[in-house]
Short mmCIF file of N, CA, C and O in Angstrom, two decimals:
data_model
loop_
_atom_site.label_atom_id
_atom_site.label_comp_id
_atom_site.label_asym_id
_atom_site.label_seq_id
_atom_site.Cartn_x
_atom_site.Cartn_y
_atom_site.Cartn_z
N UNK Q 28 50.35 103.51 64.39
CA UNK Q 28 49.78 104.28 63.25
C UNK Q 28 50.83 105.37 62.78
O UNK Q 28 50.91 105.54 61.57
N UNK Q 29 51.50 106.02 63.64
CA UNK Q 29 52.55 106.94 63.11
C UNK Q 29 53.63 106.28 62.32
O UNK Q 29 54.14 106.82 61.44
N UNK Q 30 53.92 104.99 62.63
CA UNK Q 30 54.91 104.26 61.87
C UNK Q 30 54.45 104.11 60.39
O UNK Q 30 55.29 104.38 59.47
N UNK Q 31 53.22 103.84 60.14
CA UNK Q 31 52.72 103.71 58.79
C UNK Q 31 52.83 105.04 58.06
O UNK Q 31 53.30 105.11 56.98
N UNK Q 32 52.34 106.13 58.71
CA UNK Q 32 52.40 107.43 58.10
C UNK Q 32 53.89 107.86 57.79
O UNK Q 32 54.10 108.48 56.75
N UNK Q 33 54.75 107.55 58.60
CA UNK Q 33 56.14 107.88 58.37
C UNK Q 33 56.77 107.16 57.24
O UNK Q 33 57.46 107.73 56.41
N UNK Q 34 56.46 105.91 57.09
CA UNK Q 34 56.87 105.10 56.00
C UNK Q 34 56.31 105.58 54.72
O UNK Q 34 56.93 105.77 53.65
N UNK Q 35 54.99 105.74 54.75
CA UNK Q 35 54.25 106.23 53.51
C UNK Q 35 54.70 107.61 53.02
O UNK Q 35 54.77 107.82 51.80
N UNK Q 36 55.13 108.45 53.89
CA UNK Q 36 55.55 109.77 53.60
C UNK Q 36 56.68 109.76 52.60
O UNK Q 36 56.83 110.63 51.73
N UNK Q 37 57.42 108.75 52.62
CA UNK Q 37 58.69 108.59 51.69
C UNK Q 37 58.19 108.23 50.33
O UNK Q 37 58.94 108.49 49.33
N UNK Q 38 57.08 107.71 50.13
CA UNK Q 38 56.58 107.20 48.86
C UNK Q 38 55.36 108.06 48.36
O UNK Q 38 54.96 107.78 47.21
N UNK Q 39 54.85 108.97 49.05
CA UNK Q 39 53.53 109.56 48.70
C UNK Q 39 53.54 110.40 47.44
O UNK Q 39 52.55 110.80 46.96
N UNK Q 40 54.76 110.79 46.92
CA UNK Q 40 54.79 111.60 45.83
C UNK Q 40 54.41 110.79 44.57
O UNK Q 40 54.06 111.31 43.47
N UNK Q 41 54.52 109.51 44.63
CA UNK Q 41 54.20 108.59 43.44
C UNK Q 41 52.82 108.16 43.41
O UNK Q 41 52.33 107.88 42.31
N UNK Q 42 52.13 107.90 44.48
CA UNK Q 42 50.80 107.37 44.49
C UNK Q 42 50.08 108.03 45.66
O UNK Q 42 50.61 108.64 46.53
N UNK Q 43 48.78 108.06 45.48
CA UNK Q 43 47.93 108.68 46.53
C UNK Q 43 48.28 108.19 47.92
O UNK Q 43 48.35 106.97 48.19
N UNK Q 44 48.54 109.09 48.86
CA UNK Q 44 49.02 108.76 50.20
C UNK Q 44 47.99 107.94 50.98
O UNK Q 44 48.31 107.00 51.71
N UNK Q 45 46.71 108.21 50.80
CA UNK Q 45 45.66 107.49 51.49
C UNK Q 45 45.61 106.09 51.13
O UNK Q 45 45.37 105.23 51.97
N UNK Q 46 45.78 105.79 49.86
CA UNK Q 46 45.80 104.48 49.39
C UNK Q 46 47.01 103.68 49.97
O UNK Q 46 46.81 102.52 50.45
N UNK Q 47 48.15 104.26 49.98
CA UNK Q 47 49.34 103.56 50.56
C UNK Q 47 49.14 103.46 52.05
O UNK Q 47 49.58 102.41 52.59
N UNK Q 48 48.56 104.34 52.75
CA UNK Q 48 48.32 104.23 54.21
C UNK Q 48 47.39 103.08 54.46
O UNK Q 48 47.60 102.34 55.38
N UNK Q 49 46.35 102.88 53.73
CA UNK Q 49 45.48 101.72 53.88
C UNK Q 49 46.26 100.41 53.67
O UNK Q 49 46.08 99.53 54.44
N UNK Q 50 47.05 100.39 52.66
CA UNK Q 50 47.80 99.17 52.53
C UNK Q 50 48.78 98.92 53.65
O UNK Q 50 49.01 97.80 54.11
N UNK Q 51 49.30 100.03 54.21
CA UNK Q 51 50.24 99.95 55.28
C UNK Q 51 49.58 99.41 56.55
O UNK Q 51 50.08 98.66 57.29
N UNK Q 52 48.30 99.94 56.80
CA UNK Q 52 47.59 99.53 57.94
C UNK Q 52 47.25 98.05 57.90
O UNK Q 52 47.31 97.33 58.86
N UNK Q 53 46.91 97.58 56.70
CA UNK Q 53 46.55 96.15 56.60
C UNK Q 53 47.86 95.33 56.84
O UNK Q 53 47.74 94.26 57.47
N UNK Q 54 49.00 95.76 56.41
CA UNK Q 54 50.30 95.08 56.63
C UNK Q 54 50.61 95.04 58.08
O UNK Q 54 51.10 94.05 58.62
N UNK Q 55 50.31 96.20 58.72
CA UNK Q 55 50.56 96.28 60.17
C UNK Q 55 49.65 95.19 60.97
O UNK Q 55 50.21 94.47 61.89
N UNK Q 56 48.42 95.07 60.58
CA UNK Q 56 47.49 94.13 61.21
C UNK Q 56 48.05 92.70 60.98
O UNK Q 56 48.15 91.86 61.88
N UNK Q 57 48.52 92.42 59.80
CA UNK Q 57 49.03 91.13 59.38
C UNK Q 57 50.35 90.83 60.20
O UNK Q 57 50.54 89.72 60.58
N UNK Q 58 51.22 91.82 60.33
CA UNK Q 58 52.41 91.67 61.09
C UNK Q 58 52.14 91.42 62.61
O UNK Q 58 52.82 90.65 63.19
N UNK Q 59 51.15 91.94 63.10
CA UNK Q 59 50.71 91.77 64.51
C UNK Q 59 50.23 90.35 64.75
O UNK Q 59 50.53 89.73 65.74
N UNK Q 60 49.49 89.74 63.72
CA UNK Q 60 49.04 88.43 63.86
C UNK Q 60 50.14 87.37 63.73
O UNK Q 60 50.11 86.33 64.29
N UNK Q 61 51.15 87.75 62.91
CA UNK Q 61 52.25 86.74 62.62
C UNK Q 61 53.50 86.92 63.52
O UNK Q 61 54.30 86.04 63.46
N UNK Q 62 53.52 88.00 64.21
CA UNK Q 62 54.73 88.24 65.05
C UNK Q 62 54.88 87.20 66.21
O UNK Q 62 53.89 86.95 66.87
N UNK Q 63 56.08 86.65 66.37
CA UNK Q 63 56.37 85.72 67.46
C UNK Q 63 56.95 86.54 68.58
O UNK Q 63 58.12 86.92 68.59
N UNK Q 64 56.10 86.77 69.66
CA UNK Q 64 56.58 87.56 70.73
C UNK Q 64 57.65 86.87 71.58
O UNK Q 64 58.34 87.55 72.32
N UNK Q 65 57.73 85.61 71.49
CA UNK Q 65 58.74 84.90 72.27
C UNK Q 65 60.12 84.78 71.62
O UNK Q 65 61.10 84.35 72.20
N UNK Q 66 60.29 85.36 70.39
CA UNK Q 66 61.52 85.21 69.67
C UNK Q 66 62.53 86.31 70.17
O UNK Q 66 63.70 86.13 69.90
N UNK Q 67 62.12 87.27 70.94
CA UNK Q 67 63.03 88.29 71.41
C UNK Q 67 63.18 89.41 70.43
O UNK Q 67 63.83 90.45 70.70
N UNK Q 68 62.62 89.35 69.19
CA UNK Q 68 62.70 90.45 68.31
C UNK Q 68 61.66 91.54 68.58
O UNK Q 68 60.55 91.14 68.85
N UNK Q 69 62.01 92.73 68.50
CA UNK Q 69 61.09 93.82 68.84
C UNK Q 69 60.03 93.88 67.69
O UNK Q 69 60.25 93.64 66.50
N UNK Q 70 58.78 94.16 68.13
CA UNK Q 70 57.68 94.22 67.19
C UNK Q 70 57.83 95.32 66.13
O UNK Q 70 57.47 95.17 64.98
N UNK Q 71 58.46 96.44 66.53
CA UNK Q 71 58.56 97.52 65.67
C UNK Q 71 59.45 97.17 64.40
O UNK Q 71 59.26 97.64 63.27
N UNK Q 72 60.45 96.26 64.61
CA UNK Q 72 61.26 95.79 63.46
C UNK Q 72 60.36 95.02 62.55
O UNK Q 72 60.40 95.21 61.25
N UNK Q 73 59.61 94.04 63.01
CA UNK Q 73 58.74 93.25 62.20
C UNK Q 73 57.72 94.16 61.50
O UNK Q 73 57.41 93.91 60.35
N UNK Q 74 57.11 95.08 62.23
CA UNK Q 74 56.03 95.84 61.69
C UNK Q 74 56.55 96.78 60.63
O UNK Q 74 55.99 96.90 59.53
N UNK Q 75 57.67 97.47 60.83
CA UNK Q 75 58.24 98.35 59.84
C UNK Q 75 58.63 97.55 58.54
O UNK Q 75 58.43 98.09 57.45
N UNK Q 76 59.24 96.40 58.71
CA UNK Q 76 59.56 95.57 57.57
C UNK Q 76 58.31 95.19 56.76
O UNK Q 76 58.27 95.32 55.53
N UNK Q 77 57.20 94.73 57.46
CA UNK Q 77 56.06 94.33 56.75
C UNK Q 77 55.34 95.53 56.07
O UNK Q 77 54.89 95.35 54.92
N UNK Q 78 55.34 96.66 56.72
CA UNK Q 78 54.73 97.85 56.05
C UNK Q 78 55.49 98.27 54.84
O UNK Q 78 54.98 98.59 53.76
N UNK Q 79 56.83 98.31 54.93
CA UNK Q 79 57.71 98.69 53.74
C UNK Q 79 57.48 97.74 52.65
O UNK Q 79 57.38 98.16 51.50
N UNK Q 80 57.47 96.46 52.91
CA UNK Q 80 57.25 95.48 51.85
C UNK Q 80 55.93 95.68 51.14
O UNK Q 80 55.76 95.60 49.97
N UNK Q 81 54.87 95.88 52.00
CA UNK Q 81 53.48 95.99 51.43
C UNK Q 81 53.39 97.33 50.56
O UNK Q 81 52.78 97.24 49.49
N UNK Q 82 54.04 98.34 51.04
CA UNK Q 82 53.97 99.61 50.34
C UNK Q 82 54.77 99.43 48.93
O UNK Q 82 54.23 99.92 47.90
N UNK Q 83 55.87 98.88 49.01
CA UNK Q 83 56.64 98.70 47.78
C UNK Q 83 55.93 97.79 46.79
O UNK Q 83 55.89 98.02 45.58
N UNK Q 84 55.32 96.75 47.30
CA UNK Q 84 54.54 95.80 46.48
C UNK Q 84 53.36 96.53 45.78
O UNK Q 84 53.10 96.32 44.66
N UNK Q 85 52.64 97.39 46.55
CA UNK Q 85 51.56 98.15 46.01
C UNK Q 85 52.09 99.11 44.92
O UNK Q 85 51.38 99.33 43.97
N UNK Q 86 53.25 99.74 45.16
CA UNK Q 86 53.76 100.66 44.14
C UNK Q 86 54.08 99.89 42.87
O UNK Q 86 53.81 100.40 41.73
N UNK Q 87 54.67 98.74 42.98
CA UNK Q 87 54.94 97.91 41.76
C UNK Q 87 53.66 97.46 41.11
O UNK Q 87 53.59 97.49 39.92
N UNK Q 88 52.71 97.12 41.87
CA UNK Q 88 51.44 96.66 41.36
C UNK Q 88 50.68 97.76 40.61
O UNK Q 88 50.16 97.54 39.51
N UNK Q 89 50.62 98.90 41.24
CA UNK Q 89 49.77 100.00 40.69
C UNK Q 89 50.41 100.63 39.48
O UNK Q 89 49.67 101.06 38.62
N UNK Q 90 51.74 100.79 39.47
CA UNK Q 90 52.35 101.45 38.31
C UNK Q 90 51.80 102.90 38.29
O UNK Q 90 52.03 103.69 39.12
N UNK Q 91 51.11 103.20 37.15
CA UNK Q 91 50.48 104.43 37.12
C UNK Q 91 49.03 104.29 37.18
O UNK Q 91 48.47 103.26 36.80
N UNK Q 92 48.35 105.38 37.61
CA UNK Q 92 46.91 105.26 37.77
C UNK Q 92 46.23 105.69 36.44
O UNK Q 92 46.48 106.77 35.94
N UNK Q 93 45.40 104.89 35.88
CA UNK Q 93 44.73 105.14 34.63
C UNK Q 93 43.31 105.44 34.93
O UNK Q 93 42.57 104.61 35.59
N UNK Q 94 42.83 106.62 34.59
CA UNK Q 94 41.43 107.01 34.79
C UNK Q 94 40.52 106.62 33.69
O UNK Q 94 41.02 106.74 32.53
N UNK Q 95 39.34 106.16 33.95
CA UNK Q 95 38.39 105.98 32.83
C UNK Q 95 38.20 107.31 31.99
O UNK Q 95 38.31 108.39 32.53
N UNK Q 96 37.84 107.06 30.72
CA UNK Q 96 37.70 108.19 29.83
C UNK Q 96 36.74 109.25 30.34
O UNK Q 96 36.97 110.44 30.24
N UNK Q 97 35.47 108.83 30.85
CA UNK Q 97 34.54 109.82 31.27
C UNK Q 97 35.06 110.70 32.43
O UNK Q 97 34.88 111.83 32.49
N UNK Q 98 35.84 110.04 33.35
CA UNK Q 98 36.44 110.79 34.42
C UNK Q 98 37.45 111.75 34.01
O UNK Q 98 37.51 112.88 34.40
N UNK Q 99 38.30 111.28 33.08
CA UNK Q 99 39.29 112.21 32.46
C UNK Q 99 38.72 113.41 31.79
O UNK Q 99 39.18 114.49 31.91
N UNK Q 100 37.61 113.18 31.10
CA UNK Q 100 36.97 114.21 30.33
C UNK Q 100 36.36 115.20 31.38
O UNK Q 100 36.45 116.46 31.14
N UNK Q 101 35.75 114.73 32.38
CA UNK Q 101 35.14 115.58 33.43
C UNK Q 101 36.30 116.38 34.12
O UNK Q 101 36.09 117.60 34.42
N UNK Q 102 37.39 115.83 34.39
CA UNK Q 102 38.54 116.54 35.01
C UNK Q 102 39.05 117.62 34.11
O UNK Q 102 39.32 118.77 34.59
N UNK Q 103 39.20 117.38 32.84
CA UNK Q 103 39.66 118.35 31.89
C UNK Q 103 38.61 119.46 31.85
O UNK Q 103 39.10 120.67 31.83
N UNK Q 104 37.39 119.19 31.81
CA UNK Q 104 36.35 120.20 31.81
C UNK Q 104 36.40 121.03 32.94
O UNK Q 104 36.28 122.32 32.99
N UNK Q 105 36.65 120.49 34.16
CA UNK Q 105 36.69 121.20 35.46
C UNK Q 105 37.93 122.12 35.45
O UNK Q 105 37.82 123.28 35.87
N UNK Q 106 39.06 121.63 34.99
CA UNK Q 106 40.31 122.47 34.91
C UNK Q 106 40.09 123.64 34.01
O UNK Q 106 40.48 124.77 34.34
N UNK Q 107 39.42 123.44 32.87
CA UNK Q 107 39.19 124.49 31.86
C UNK Q 107 38.23 125.53 32.53
O UNK Q 107 38.42 126.77 32.34
N UNK Q 108 37.20 125.02 33.17
CA UNK Q 108 36.22 125.94 33.76
C UNK Q 108 36.85 126.72 34.92
O UNK Q 108 36.54 127.89 35.06
N UNK Q 109 37.66 126.08 35.66
CA UNK Q 109 38.35 126.81 36.80
C UNK Q 109 39.21 127.96 36.22
O UNK Q 109 39.21 129.06 36.73
N UNK Q 110 40.05 127.63 35.23
CA UNK Q 110 40.92 128.69 34.63
C UNK Q 110 40.03 129.81 34.01
O UNK Q 110 40.37 131.02 34.19
N UNK Q 111 38.95 129.44 33.38
CA UNK Q 111 38.13 130.51 32.73
C UNK Q 111 37.47 131.41 33.88
O UNK Q 111 37.41 132.58 33.77
N UNK Q 112 37.02 130.84 34.88
CA UNK Q 112 36.38 131.48 36.03
C UNK Q 112 37.33 132.43 36.69
O UNK Q 112 37.06 133.59 37.01
N UNK Q 113 38.56 131.89 36.98
CA UNK Q 113 39.59 132.75 37.62
C UNK Q 113 39.96 133.90 36.81
O UNK Q 113 40.15 135.04 37.30
N UNK Q 114 40.03 133.71 35.49
CA UNK Q 114 40.36 134.84 34.58
C UNK Q 114 39.30 135.88 34.58
O UNK Q 114 39.53 137.07 34.53
N UNK Q 115 38.03 135.37 34.58
CA UNK Q 115 36.89 136.27 34.41
C UNK Q 115 36.57 137.03 35.76
O UNK Q 115 36.33 138.23 35.69
N UNK Q 116 36.68 136.34 36.86
CA UNK Q 116 36.29 136.99 38.14
C UNK Q 116 37.48 137.28 39.02
O UNK Q 116 37.20 137.97 40.07
N UNK Q 117 38.63 136.84 38.81
CA UNK Q 117 39.74 137.15 39.60
C UNK Q 117 39.96 136.39 40.86
O UNK Q 117 40.82 136.68 41.67
N UNK Q 118 39.19 135.39 41.11
CA UNK Q 118 39.39 134.57 42.30
C UNK Q 118 38.97 133.11 42.01
O UNK Q 118 38.32 132.78 41.05
N UNK Q 119 39.44 132.17 42.86
CA UNK Q 119 39.15 130.76 42.64
C UNK Q 119 37.77 130.47 42.93
O UNK Q 119 37.16 130.93 43.92
N UNK Q 120 37.03 129.70 42.15
CA UNK Q 120 35.66 129.41 42.32
C UNK Q 120 35.39 128.36 43.53
O UNK Q 120 36.24 127.57 43.82
N UNK Q 121 34.29 128.49 44.10
CA UNK Q 121 33.84 127.53 45.09
C UNK Q 121 33.39 126.33 44.30
O UNK Q 121 33.25 126.37 43.08
N UNK Q 122 33.10 125.26 45.03
CA UNK Q 122 32.62 123.98 44.37
C UNK Q 122 31.24 124.23 43.63
O UNK Q 122 31.09 123.70 42.56
N UNK Q 123 30.35 124.96 44.24
CA UNK Q 123 29.11 125.22 43.66
C UNK Q 123 29.23 126.14 42.37
O UNK Q 123 28.52 125.84 41.41
N UNK Q 124 30.02 127.13 42.51
CA UNK Q 124 30.28 127.97 41.31
C UNK Q 124 30.92 127.23 40.22
O UNK Q 124 30.56 127.41 39.08
N UNK Q 125 31.82 126.41 40.53
CA UNK Q 125 32.51 125.54 39.50
C UNK Q 125 31.55 124.57 38.85
O UNK Q 125 31.57 124.31 37.60
N UNK Q 126 30.65 123.99 39.69
CA UNK Q 126 29.67 123.03 39.07
C UNK Q 126 28.74 123.67 38.13
O UNK Q 126 28.40 123.16 37.10
N UNK Q 127 28.28 124.91 38.49
CA UNK Q 127 27.39 125.70 37.66
C UNK Q 127 28.15 126.13 36.35
O UNK Q 127 27.65 125.97 35.21
N UNK Q 128 29.32 126.62 36.54
CA UNK Q 128 30.17 127.08 35.37
C UNK Q 128 30.45 125.90 34.34
O UNK Q 128 30.46 126.11 33.20
N UNK Q 129 30.88 124.77 34.92
CA UNK Q 129 31.26 123.68 34.04
C UNK Q 129 30.17 122.73 33.67
O UNK Q 129 30.35 121.79 32.91
N UNK Q 130 29.02 122.99 34.30
CA UNK Q 130 27.80 122.17 34.01
C UNK Q 130 28.00 120.69 34.41
O UNK Q 130 27.57 119.75 33.79
N UNK Q 131 28.78 120.46 35.48
CA UNK Q 131 28.99 119.15 36.08
C UNK Q 131 28.21 119.09 37.45
O UNK Q 131 28.34 119.98 38.18
N UNK Q 132 27.45 118.01 37.67
CA UNK Q 132 26.71 117.94 38.89
C UNK Q 132 27.71 117.65 40.07
O UNK Q 132 28.67 116.99 39.86
N UNK Q 133 27.37 118.21 41.24
CA UNK Q 133 28.31 118.01 42.32
C UNK Q 133 27.69 117.16 43.37
O UNK Q 133 26.59 116.71 43.32
#
């Protein structure tokens, strides 16, 4: 598991780290099932290669994340409400305060 997190750490600025970790864990399981223990090759070599390949493939596949229009609208509304609340009250709002201020259900 630390192997996957270490590899994903190098790529996490481009895509959500949790998503890449999940892809890495699946690649690790696949590497464990396909590894030939009698070949003399260490498993960590096979595992790190498989995880890197899966993470790179996911990055190429995902490109950029496109949010649906209603989600983007809600995020914009939340950002505006947060800025307004901070300016008015002088501190960052809690989730409940933000929901009331922006009229978005939590």
